[in-house]
Amino acid sequence: MATTKTPDATRRSERSRRAIFDAALELVGEVGYDKLTIEGIAARAGVGKQTIYRWWPSKAAVLLDAFTAEAGDGEAELPDTGDLAADLKRVLRATVDEFNDPKFEAPYRALATAGANDPELSQQFVIKLQDTGVQAYVNRLGKAKEAGHIAEDVDVRIATEMLLGPFTQRWLMRSGPLTYEFTDTLVDLVMRAVTPR
Amino acid sequence: MATTKTPDATRRSERSRRAIFDAALELVGEVGYDKLTIEGIAARAGVGKQTIYRWWPSKAAVLLDAFTAEAGDGEAELPDTGDLAADLKRVLRATVDEFNDPKFEAPYRALATAGANDPELSQQFVIKLQDTGVQAYVNRLGKAKEAGHIAEDVDVRIATEMLLGPFTQRWLMRSGPLTYEFTDTLVDLVMRAVTPR
């Protein structure tokens, strides 16, 4: 028998989904990935655990959707004003704000460290999440290369890693402050590396 | 009463020290930092746990000494043949070999991820270990700057992070292969960023 959801039921579903995502992100930041459970997420979200299992097969699946919903689809593409350095600085400054926000930072750190310990989780999940971000830079640098703003022989993926690697390392190991000054300097140096002579 | 160690006793101490270091590095790679205990290290090394407590106050202290002994004192300084690019490529190729060696990789990964989760461990220990490596690069780049091989306005610490960040990220997140080709390309790009125009 086919059923059609009423508008009210759809709104209720959407509210539950948001509550589940919020609960999953909060909890993974508090207890870490290993101790995160579907039961815990359900209790925090105020829903039955069957509600979660109906939509997602595992805690990893819930978290992946939660992060994706948080990031929003639009951010998969970098701005292109024609000024590569300015665009990179703008996006990296926004990323500084994000990584200095505990609400984002805690769950992301929990996942990154769980992924570093667990090759399978890393392959299925952490990489998937990171690759979306990395790919956005690779695409933007690729367009700049086509436009002649980046030298022919530059590997745009490695150039991307030169921008994001130092940032992620400082964050993950807390080995230096994440500031606009840091990311601006990084962009200026990478621009010198990639700009045609 | 003053006691003087016989040569035999000194040799025995040195053997115990090496056995304790090997046991600590093996075990942290196998069980992770959280589950590592002085008792476990003592059992693996075939010594009494009092022997360990006599020399080190904590498992962190044992590991720090074990890593330092492993790395050797000599490596705190980078070679300086006058050819910066060649020196950096040589050292990074050696680092590729090291990080592709499970005997080194496993304990270092266990520590890096424990440090990412634990700010205090990170500050006292991971950073201390990493900083020795980072500082060697900063010093080498600093000398190149004095010799006029690096532009006046280049921040040598950030240039170092551009070399080491992408490397560490690929390794930690397993997001790409650690090869000579990768590190050579990285050095070439960083050289373009820092060389005076």
mmCIF file of C-alpha atoms in Angstrom:
data_model
loop_
_atom_site.group_PDB
_atom_site.id
_atom_site.type_symbol
_atom_site.label_atom_id
_atom_site.label_comp_id
_atom_site.label_asym_id
_atom_site.label_seq_id
_atom_site.Cartn_x
_atom_site.Cartn_y
_atom_site.Cartn_z
ATOM 1 C CA MET A 1 0.000 0.000 0.000
ATOM 2 C CA ALA A 2 1.468 3.336 -1.061
ATOM 3 C CA THR A 3 1.503 6.064 1.578
ATOM 4 C CA THR A 4 1.865 9.767 1.031
ATOM 5 C CA LYS A 5 3.410 11.915 3.777
ATOM 6 C CA THR A 6 1.355 14.860 4.963
ATOM 7 C CA PRO A 7 3.190 18.221 5.122
ATOM 8 C CA ASP A 8 3.115 17.902 8.935
ATOM 9 C CA ALA A 9 4.795 14.512 8.859
ATOM 10 C CA THR A 10 7.472 15.844 6.513
ATOM 11 C CA ARG A 11 8.187 18.737 8.883
ATOM 12 C CA ARG A 12 8.357 16.322 11.809
ATOM 13 C CA SER A 13 10.822 14.134 9.892
ATOM 14 C CA GLU A 14 12.977 17.130 9.050
ATOM 15 C CA ARG A 15 12.982 18.233 12.693
ATOM 16 C CA SER A 16 14.016 14.724 13.810
ATOM 17 C CA ARG A 17 16.776 14.620 11.206
ATOM 18 C CA ARG A 18 18.180 17.949 12.422
ATOM 19 C CA ALA A 19 17.931 16.825 16.064
ATOM 20 C CA ILE A 20 19.764 13.588 15.219
ATOM 21 C CA PHE A 21 22.518 15.447 13.346
ATOM 22 C CA ASP A 22 22.992 17.944 16.170
ATOM 23 C CA ALA A 23 23.085 15.144 18.745
ATOM 24 C CA ALA A 24 25.601 13.118 16.700
ATOM 25 C CA LEU A 25 27.961 16.089 16.237
ATOM 26 C CA GLU A 26 27.729 17.118 19.893
ATOM 27 C CA LEU A 27 28.275 13.604 21.190
ATOM 28 C CA VAL A 28 31.198 12.667 18.974
ATOM 29 C CA GLY A 29 32.930 15.838 20.167
ATOM 30 C CA GLU A 30 32.237 14.932 23.788
ATOM 31 C CA VAL A 31 32.976 11.199 23.922
ATOM 32 C CA GLY A 32 35.010 10.529 20.760
ATOM 33 C CA TYR A 33 34.175 8.300 17.823
ATOM 34 C CA ASP A 34 34.913 4.981 19.546
ATOM 35 C CA LYS A 35 32.430 5.563 22.355
ATOM 36 C CA LEU A 36 29.732 7.061 20.145
ATOM 37 C CA THR A 37 26.639 4.819 19.873
ATOM 38 C CA ILE A 38 23.343 4.955 17.999
ATOM 39 C CA GLU A 39 21.630 4.577 21.402
ATOM 40 C CA GLY A 40 23.462 7.619 22.720
ATOM 41 C CA ILE A 41 22.556 9.710 19.691
ATOM 42 C CA ALA A 42 18.891 8.643 19.964
ATOM 43 C CA ALA A 43 18.722 9.530 23.658
ATOM 44 C CA ARG A 44 20.340 12.961 23.090
ATOM 45 C CA ALA A 45 18.067 13.671 20.113
ATOM 46 C CA GLY A 46 14.933 12.539 21.967
ATOM 47 C CA VAL A 47 13.983 9.954 19.354
ATOM 48 C CA GLY A 48 13.727 6.151 19.418
ATOM 49 C CA LYS A 49 16.799 4.339 18.146
ATOM 50 C CA GLN A 50 14.598 2.608 15.537
ATOM 51 C CA THR A 51 14.040 6.039 13.992
ATOM 52 C CA ILE A 52 17.778 6.310 13.424
ATOM 53 C CA TYR A 53 18.168 2.742 12.167
ATOM 54 C CA ARG A 54 15.331 3.307 9.695
ATOM 55 C CA TRP A 55 17.389 6.026 7.971
ATOM 56 C CA TRP A 56 21.015 5.072 8.570
ATOM 57 C CA PRO A 57 22.770 1.695 8.841
ATOM 58 C CA SER A 58 25.564 2.852 11.177
ATOM 59 C CA LYS A 59 26.928 5.688 13.299
ATOM 60 C CA ALA A 60 29.472 6.432 10.565
ATOM 61 C CA ALA A 61 26.638 6.971 8.083
ATOM 62 C CA VAL A 62 24.793 9.324 10.473
ATOM 63 C CA LEU A 63 27.958 11.367 11.041
ATOM 64 C CA LEU A 64 28.813 11.597 7.355
ATOM 65 C CA ASP A 65 25.337 12.981 6.619
ATOM 66 C CA ALA A 66 25.508 15.273 9.656
ATOM 67 C CA PHE A 67 28.802 16.800 8.504
ATOM 68 C CA THR A 68 27.615 17.107 4.932
ATOM 69 C CA ALA A 69 24.409 18.855 6.031
ATOM 70 C CA GLU A 70 26.449 21.153 8.296
ATOM 71 C CA ALA A 71 28.886 22.128 5.554
ATOM 72 C CA GLY A 72 26.110 22.741 3.028
ATOM 73 C CA ASP A 73 26.267 21.785 -0.622
ATOM 74 C CA GLY A 74 27.260 25.236 -1.839
ATOM 75 C CA GLU A 75 30.693 25.164 -0.223
ATOM 76 C CA ALA A 76 31.877 22.339 -2.459
ATOM 77 C CA GLU A 77 32.846 25.040 -4.948
ATOM 78 C CA LEU A 78 35.320 27.841 -4.281
ATOM 79 C CA PRO A 79 34.543 31.407 -5.340
ATOM 80 C CA ASP A 80 36.044 32.523 -8.642
ATOM 81 C CA THR A 81 36.297 36.294 -8.925
ATOM 82 C CA GLY A 82 39.242 35.965 -11.298
ATOM 83 C CA ASP A 83 41.630 36.992 -8.467
ATOM 84 C CA LEU A 84 43.029 33.656 -7.259
ATOM 85 C CA ALA A 85 44.973 34.993 -4.272
ATOM 86 C CA ALA A 86 41.987 36.982 -2.993
ATOM 87 C CA ASP A 87 39.642 34.022 -3.397
ATOM 88 C CA LEU A 88 41.995 31.665 -1.549
ATOM 89 C CA LYS A 89 42.518 34.160 1.269
ATOM 90 C CA ARG A 90 38.776 34.646 1.678
ATOM 91 C CA VAL A 91 38.026 30.925 1.851
ATOM 92 C CA LEU A 92 40.925 30.177 4.195
ATOM 93 C CA ARG A 93 39.923 33.015 6.526
ATOM 94 C CA ALA A 94 36.444 31.482 6.723
ATOM 95 C CA THR A 95 38.090 28.132 7.466
ATOM 96 C CA VAL A 96 40.110 29.750 10.273
ATOM 97 C CA ASP A 97 36.828 30.932 11.814
ATOM 98 C CA GLU A 98 35.317 27.477 11.457
ATOM 99 C CA PHE A 99 38.257 25.648 13.052
ATOM 100 C CA ASN A 100 38.368 28.128 15.910
ATOM 101 C CA ASP A 101 34.689 27.369 16.644
ATOM 102 C CA PRO A 102 34.451 24.566 19.251
ATOM 103 C CA LYS A 103 31.054 23.478 17.898
ATOM 104 C CA PHE A 104 32.701 22.487 14.624
ATOM 105 C CA GLU A 105 36.151 21.745 15.947
ATOM 106 C CA ALA A 106 35.335 19.054 18.510
ATOM 107 C CA PRO A 107 33.459 16.613 16.249
ATOM 108 C CA TYR A 108 35.875 17.128 13.381
ATOM 109 C CA ARG A 109 38.879 16.439 15.608
ATOM 110 C CA ALA A 110 37.222 13.316 17.024
ATOM 111 C CA LEU A 111 36.735 12.007 13.499
ATOM 112 C CA ALA A 112 40.137 12.969 12.179
ATOM 113 C CA THR A 113 41.922 11.219 15.033
ATOM 114 C CA ALA A 114 39.662 8.150 14.834
ATOM 115 C CA GLY A 115 40.446 8.025 11.110
ATOM 116 C CA ALA A 116 44.174 8.294 11.711
ATOM 117 C CA ASN A 117 43.955 5.215 13.944
ATOM 118 C CA ASP A 118 41.556 3.207 11.803
ATOM 119 C CA PRO A 119 42.522 2.755 8.141
ATOM 120 C CA GLU A 120 39.058 1.518 7.151
ATOM 121 C CA LEU A 121 37.233 4.418 8.753
ATOM 122 C CA SER A 122 39.766 6.697 7.150
ATOM 123 C CA GLN A 123 39.179 5.298 3.677
ATOM 124 C CA GLN A 124 35.405 5.192 3.900
ATOM 125 C CA PHE A 125 34.762 8.356 5.686
ATOM 126 C CA VAL A 126 37.452 10.810 6.711
ATOM 127 C CA ILE A 127 38.961 10.832 3.231
ATOM 128 C CA LYS A 128 35.500 11.181 1.683
ATOM 129 C CA LEU A 129 34.840 14.218 3.831
ATOM 130 C CA GLN A 130 38.283 15.717 3.288
ATOM 131 C CA ASP A 131 38.361 14.985 -0.415
ATOM 132 C CA THR A 132 35.315 17.173 -1.005
ATOM 133 C CA GLY A 133 37.250 20.092 0.432
ATOM 134 C CA VAL A 134 40.528 19.235 -1.304
ATOM 135 C CA GLN A 135 38.763 18.740 -4.642
ATOM 136 C CA ALA A 136 37.213 22.215 -4.434
ATOM 137 C CA TYR A 137 40.734 23.714 -4.230
ATOM 138 C CA VAL A 138 42.072 21.453 -6.965
ATOM 139 C CA ASN A 139 39.212 22.566 -9.232
ATOM 140 C CA ARG A 140 39.738 26.247 -8.477
ATOM 141 C CA LEU A 141 43.494 25.971 -9.112
ATOM 142 C CA GLY A 142 42.760 23.975 -12.267
ATOM 143 C CA LYS A 143 40.585 26.795 -13.592
ATOM 144 C CA ALA A 144 43.313 29.320 -12.769
ATOM 145 C CA LYS A 145 45.795 27.147 -14.666
ATOM 146 C CA GLU A 146 43.516 27.081 -17.716
ATOM 147 C CA ALA A 147 43.273 30.867 -17.491
ATOM 148 C CA GLY A 148 47.082 31.074 -17.507
ATOM 149 C CA HIS A 149 47.382 32.301 -13.910
ATOM 150 C CA ILE A 150 49.241 29.165 -12.837
ATOM 151 C CA ALA A 151 52.348 27.830 -14.569
ATOM 152 C CA GLU A 152 51.853 24.906 -16.976
ATOM 153 C CA ASP A 153 54.114 22.519 -15.058
ATOM 154 C CA VAL A 154 52.494 22.962 -11.631
ATOM 155 C CA ASP A 155 50.792 19.927 -10.075
ATOM 156 C CA VAL A 156 47.626 21.583 -8.719
ATOM 157 C CA ARG A 157 46.957 18.780 -6.249
ATOM 158 C CA ILE A 158 50.344 19.230 -4.609
ATOM 159 C CA ALA A 159 49.844 23.004 -4.638
ATOM 160 C CA THR A 160 46.536 22.385 -2.824
ATOM 161 C CA GLU A 161 48.311 20.233 -0.270
ATOM 162 C CA MET A 162 50.792 23.082 0.282
ATOM 163 C CA LEU A 163 47.858 25.291 1.250
ATOM 164 C CA LEU A 164 45.874 22.807 3.325
ATOM 165 C CA GLY A 165 48.619 20.618 4.839
ATOM 166 C CA PRO A 166 50.221 23.317 6.995
ATOM 167 C CA PHE A 167 46.768 24.500 8.104
ATOM 168 C CA THR A 168 45.546 21.028 9.093
ATOM 169 C CA GLN A 169 48.816 20.192 10.822
ATOM 170 C CA ARG A 170 48.736 23.337 12.984
ATOM 171 C CA TRP A 171 45.183 22.549 13.900
ATOM 172 C CA LEU A 172 45.522 18.840 14.564
ATOM 173 C CA MET A 173 48.777 19.053 16.546
ATOM 174 C CA ARG A 174 48.010 22.482 18.016
ATOM 175 C CA SER A 175 51.530 23.397 16.916
ATOM 176 C CA GLY A 176 50.722 26.989 16.019
ATOM 177 C CA PRO A 177 47.874 29.515 16.007
ATOM 178 C CA LEU A 178 45.284 29.500 13.227
ATOM 179 C CA THR A 179 45.090 33.154 12.284
ATOM 180 C CA TYR A 180 44.278 35.233 9.208
ATOM 181 C CA GLU A 181 47.915 36.338 9.159
ATOM 182 C CA PHE A 182 49.051 32.727 8.914
ATOM 183 C CA THR A 183 46.686 31.804 6.081
ATOM 184 C CA ASP A 184 47.328 35.048 4.168
ATOM 185 C CA THR A 185 51.105 34.436 4.349
ATOM 186 C CA LEU A 186 50.581 30.859 3.225
ATOM 187 C CA VAL A 187 48.552 32.010 0.205
ATOM 188 C CA ASP A 188 51.190 34.608 -0.729
ATOM 189 C CA LEU A 189 53.972 31.993 -0.605
ATOM 190 C CA VAL A 190 51.998 29.415 -2.569
ATOM 191 C CA MET A 191 51.147 32.079 -5.165
ATOM 192 C CA ARG A 192 54.882 32.713 -5.621
ATOM 193 C CA ALA A 193 55.372 28.987 -6.169
ATOM 194 C CA VAL A 194 52.654 28.585 -8.789
ATOM 195 C CA THR A 195 52.533 31.902 -10.678
ATOM 196 C CA PRO A 196 54.131 31.748 -14.152
ATOM 197 C CA ARG A 197 57.494 33.563 -14.284
ATOM 198 C CA MET B 1 78.704 4.816 50.652
ATOM 199 C CA ALA B 2 79.717 5.678 47.132
ATOM 200 C CA THR B 3 79.436 2.902 44.570
ATOM 201 C CA THR B 4 81.231 2.680 41.256
ATOM 202 C CA LYS B 5 79.707 0.674 38.416
ATOM 203 C CA THR B 6 81.852 -2.082 36.970
ATOM 204 C CA PRO B 7 82.121 -2.153 33.141
ATOM 205 C CA ASP B 8 79.912 -5.271 33.198
ATOM 206 C CA ALA B 9 77.182 -3.505 35.143
ATOM 207 C CA THR B 10 77.302 -0.578 32.719
ATOM 208 C CA ARG B 11 76.914 -2.936 29.786
ATOM 209 C CA ARG B 12 73.997 -4.658 31.517
ATOM 210 C CA SER B 13 72.320 -1.280 32.148
ATOM 211 C CA GLU B 14 72.758 -0.303 28.517
ATOM 212 C CA ARG B 15 71.277 -3.624 27.397
ATOM 213 C CA SER B 16 68.259 -3.112 29.695
ATOM 214 C CA ARG B 17 67.791 0.416 28.417
ATOM 215 C CA ARG B 18 67.759 -0.766 24.798
ATOM 216 C CA ALA B 19 65.368 -3.625 25.671
ATOM 217 C CA ILE B 20 63.035 -1.185 27.428
ATOM 218 C CA PHE B 21 63.094 1.248 24.482
ATOM 219 C CA ASP B 22 62.422 -1.514 21.959
ATOM 220 C CA ALA B 23 59.583 -2.877 24.093
ATOM 221 C CA ALA B 24 58.028 0.578 24.532
ATOM 222 C CA LEU B 25 58.124 1.350 20.786
ATOM 223 C CA GLU B 26 56.767 -2.071 19.826
ATOM 224 C CA LEU B 27 53.979 -1.968 22.393
ATOM 225 C CA VAL B 28 52.756 1.561 21.709
ATOM 226 C CA GLY B 29 52.465 0.577 18.044
ATOM 227 C CA GLU B 30 50.497 -2.531 18.947
ATOM 228 C CA VAL B 31 48.121 -1.311 21.651
ATOM 229 C CA GLY B 32 48.145 2.490 21.302
ATOM 230 C CA TYR B 33 49.246 5.092 23.805
ATOM 231 C CA ASP B 34 46.165 4.879 26.049
ATOM 232 C CA LYS B 35 46.602 1.171 26.751
ATOM 233 C CA LEU B 36 50.380 1.313 27.123
ATOM 234 C CA THR B 37 51.549 0.617 30.694
ATOM 235 C CA ILE B 38 54.891 0.510 32.492
ATOM 236 C CA GLU B 39 53.987 -3.057 33.536
ATOM 237 C CA GLY B 40 53.485 -4.044 29.905
ATOM 238 C CA ILE B 41 56.787 -2.509 28.857
ATOM 239 C CA ALA B 42 58.609 -4.247 31.724
ATOM 240 C CA ALA B 43 57.109 -7.642 30.847
ATOM 241 C CA ARG B 44 57.998 -7.285 27.151
ATOM 242 C CA ALA B 45 61.526 -6.104 27.972
ATOM 243 C CA GLY B 46 62.066 -8.881 30.509
ATOM 244 C CA VAL B 47 62.900 -6.490 33.354
ATOM 245 C CA GLY B 48 61.204 -5.691 36.632
ATOM 246 C CA LYS B 49 58.925 -2.641 36.582
ATOM 247 C CA GLN B 50 61.041 -1.109 39.367
ATOM 248 C CA THR B 51 63.938 -0.996 36.909
ATOM 249 C CA ILE B 52 61.837 1.250 34.679
ATOM 250 C CA TYR B 53 60.545 3.415 37.515
ATOM 251 C CA ARG B 54 64.119 3.910 38.736
ATOM 252 C CA TRP B 55 65.005 5.677 35.469
ATOM 253 C CA TRP B 56 61.731 7.209 34.237
ATOM 254 C CA PRO B 57 58.750 8.714 36.062
ATOM 255 C CA SER B 58 56.116 7.849 33.431
ATOM 256 C CA LYS B 59 55.386 6.011 30.197
ATOM 257 C CA ALA B 60 55.544 9.324 28.359
ATOM 258 C CA ALA B 61 59.099 9.862 29.601
ATOM 259 C CA VAL B 62 60.172 6.364 28.497
ATOM 260 C CA LEU B 63 58.703 6.906 25.038
ATOM 261 C CA LEU B 64 60.256 10.313 24.588
ATOM 262 C CA ASP B 65 63.704 8.869 25.377
ATOM 263 C CA ALA B 66 63.009 5.831 23.191
ATOM 264 C CA PHE B 67 62.152 8.017 20.197
ATOM 265 C CA THR B 68 65.087 10.306 20.807
ATOM 266 C CA ALA B 69 67.498 7.361 21.030
ATOM 267 C CA GLU B 70 65.979 5.882 17.869
ATOM 268 C CA ALA B 71 66.278 9.092 15.888
ATOM 269 C CA GLY B 72 69.873 9.666 17.007
ATOM 270 C CA ASP B 73 71.313 12.986 18.005
ATOM 271 C CA GLY B 74 72.989 13.637 14.662
ATOM 272 C CA GLU B 75 69.751 14.070 12.757
ATOM 273 C CA ALA B 76 68.797 17.218 14.636
ATOM 274 C CA GLU B 77 70.834 19.087 12.033
ATOM 275 C CA LEU B 78 70.159 19.007 8.294
ATOM 276 C CA PRO B 79 73.025 18.610 5.818
ATOM 277 C CA ASP B 80 74.358 21.826 4.281
ATOM 278 C CA THR B 81 76.181 21.205 1.014
ATOM 279 C CA GLY B 82 75.327 24.711 -0.181
ATOM 280 C CA ASP B 83 72.657 23.272 -2.515
ATOM 281 C CA LEU B 84 69.421 23.798 -0.573
ATOM 282 C CA ALA B 85 67.111 21.921 -2.949
ATOM 283 C CA ALA B 86 69.407 18.878 -3.061
ATOM 284 C CA ASP B 87 69.777 18.839 0.734
ATOM 285 C CA LEU B 88 66.013 19.047 1.286
ATOM 286 C CA LYS B 89 65.326 16.319 -1.262
ATOM 287 C CA ARG B 90 67.867 14.021 0.345
ATOM 288 C CA VAL B 91 66.474 14.461 3.848
ATOM 289 C CA LEU B 92 62.858 14.116 2.737
ATOM 290 C CA ARG B 93 63.654 10.956 0.759
ATOM 291 C CA ALA B 94 65.159 9.478 3.927
ATOM 292 C CA THR B 95 62.000 10.514 5.770
ATOM 293 C CA VAL B 96 59.881 8.753 3.137
ATOM 294 C CA ASP B 97 61.832 5.558 3.829
ATOM 295 C CA GLU B 98 61.378 5.998 7.558
ATOM 296 C CA PHE B 99 57.611 6.586 7.386
ATOM 297 C CA ASN B 100 57.157 3.624 5.060
ATOM 298 C CA ASP B 101 58.883 1.400 7.639
ATOM 299 C CA PRO B 102 56.234 -0.195 9.937
ATOM 300 C CA LYS B 103 58.751 -0.444 12.794
ATOM 301 C CA PHE B 104 58.942 3.351 12.945
ATOM 302 C CA GLU B 105 55.504 4.122 11.575
ATOM 303 C CA ALA B 106 53.346 2.288 14.095
ATOM 304 C CA PRO B 107 54.644 3.878 17.320
ATOM 305 C CA TYR B 108 54.846 7.330 15.754
ATOM 306 C CA ARG B 109 51.247 7.104 14.529
ATOM 307 C CA ALA B 110 50.064 5.927 17.950
ATOM 308 C CA LEU B 111 51.691 8.952 19.540
ATOM 309 C CA ALA B 112 50.579 11.475 16.968
ATOM 310 C CA THR B 113 46.941 10.432 17.274
ATOM 311 C CA ALA B 114 47.076 10.272 21.070
ATOM 312 C CA GLY B 115 48.543 13.780 20.990
ATOM 313 C CA ALA B 116 45.805 15.048 18.693
ATOM 314 C CA ASN B 117 43.219 13.877 21.240
ATOM 315 C CA ASP B 118 45.053 14.994 24.348
ATOM 316 C CA PRO B 119 46.189 18.631 24.460
ATOM 317 C CA GLU B 120 48.490 18.069 27.438
ATOM 318 C CA LEU B 121 50.256 15.096 25.903
ATOM 319 C CA SER B 122 50.522 17.089 22.711
ATOM 320 C CA GLN B 123 52.144 20.051 24.431
ATOM 321 C CA GLN B 124 54.565 18.073 26.571
ATOM 322 C CA PHE B 125 55.559 15.451 24.161
ATOM 323 C CA VAL B 126 54.361 15.293 20.560
ATOM 324 C CA ILE B 127 55.261 18.919 19.992
ATOM 325 C CA LYS B 128 58.627 18.400 21.673
ATOM 326 C CA LEU B 129 59.359 15.507 19.352
ATOM 327 C CA GLN B 130 58.052 17.271 16.261
ATOM 328 C CA ASP B 131 59.685 20.567 17.078
ATOM 329 C CA THR B 132 63.137 18.998 16.967
ATOM 330 C CA GLY B 133 62.459 18.012 13.383
ATOM 331 C CA VAL B 134 60.790 21.289 12.440
ATOM 332 C CA GLN B 135 63.567 23.324 14.031
ATOM 333 C CA ALA B 136 66.216 21.514 11.963
ATOM 334 C CA TYR B 137 64.451 22.681 8.791
ATOM 335 C CA VAL B 138 63.936 26.195 10.128
ATOM 336 C CA ASN B 139 67.679 26.409 10.908
ATOM 337 C CA ARG B 140 68.704 25.089 7.481
ATOM 338 C CA LEU B 141 66.358 27.530 5.705
ATOM 339 C CA GLY B 142 67.600 30.301 7.979
ATOM 340 C CA LYS B 143 71.188 29.641 6.904
ATOM 341 C CA ALA B 144 70.116 29.631 3.246
ATOM 342 C CA LYS B 145 68.420 32.986 3.830
ATOM 343 C CA GLU B 146 71.605 34.431 5.337
ATOM 344 C CA ALA B 147 73.496 33.159 2.288
ATOM 345 C CA GLY B 148 71.032 34.995 0.037
ATOM 346 C CA HIS B 149 69.445 31.826 -1.390
ATOM 347 C CA ILE B 150 66.062 32.640 0.141
ATOM 348 C CA ALA B 151 64.239 35.939 -0.332
ATOM 349 C CA GLU B 152 64.443 38.464 2.520
ATOM 350 C CA ASP B 153 60.694 38.576 3.147
ATOM 351 C CA VAL B 154 60.162 34.808 3.455
ATOM 352 C CA ASP B 155 58.986 33.450 6.814
ATOM 353 C CA VAL B 156 61.198 30.351 7.092
ATOM 354 C CA ARG B 157 58.930 28.686 9.620
ATOM 355 C CA ILE B 158 55.949 28.857 7.284
ATOM 356 C CA ALA B 159 58.152 27.677 4.408
ATOM 357 C CA THR B 160 59.087 24.702 6.619
ATOM 358 C CA GLU B 161 55.432 24.004 7.287
ATOM 359 C CA MET B 162 54.836 24.027 3.514
ATOM 360 C CA LEU B 163 57.386 21.228 3.206
ATOM 361 C CA LEU B 164 56.379 19.152 6.214
ATOM 362 C CA GLY B 165 52.608 19.791 6.451
ATOM 363 C CA PRO B 166 51.675 18.084 3.180
ATOM 364 C CA PHE B 167 53.974 15.179 4.023
ATOM 365 C CA THR B 168 52.567 14.655 7.510
ATOM 366 C CA GLN B 169 48.992 15.011 6.293
ATOM 367 C CA ARG B 170 49.406 12.362 3.569
ATOM 368 C CA TRP B 171 50.938 10.065 6.105
ATOM 369 C CA LEU B 172 48.517 10.628 8.974
ATOM 370 C CA MET B 173 45.332 10.515 6.890
ATOM 371 C CA ARG B 174 46.729 8.043 4.348
ATOM 372 C CA SER B 175 45.375 10.444 1.731
ATOM 373 C CA GLY B 176 48.160 9.848 -0.779
ATOM 374 C CA PRO B 177 51.338 7.842 -1.319
ATOM 375 C CA LEU B 178 54.622 8.887 0.306
ATOM 376 C CA THR B 179 57.063 8.638 -2.583
ATOM 377 C CA TYR B 180 60.311 10.286 -3.662
ATOM 378 C CA GLU B 181 58.406 11.812 -6.586
ATOM 379 C CA PHE B 182 56.022 13.504 -4.175
ATOM 380 C CA THR B 183 58.718 14.946 -1.916
ATOM 381 C CA ASP B 184 60.915 16.026 -4.852
ATOM 382 C CA THR B 185 57.951 17.873 -6.421
ATOM 383 C CA LEU B 186 57.180 19.466 -3.066
ATOM 384 C CA VAL B 187 60.770 20.708 -2.712
ATOM 385 C CA ASP B 188 60.767 22.114 -6.256
ATOM 386 C CA LEU B 189 57.535 24.038 -5.612
ATOM 387 C CA VAL B 190 58.686 25.373 -2.247
ATOM 388 C CA MET B 191 61.988 26.450 -3.840
ATOM 389 C CA ARG B 192 60.016 28.490 -6.384
ATOM 390 C CA ALA B 193 58.160 30.140 -3.511
ATOM 391 C CA VAL B 194 61.242 31.092 -1.516
ATOM 392 C CA THR B 195 63.988 31.761 -4.089
ATOM 393 C CA PRO B 196 64.722 35.482 -4.606
ATOM 394 C CA ARG B 197 63.395 36.734 -7.957
#
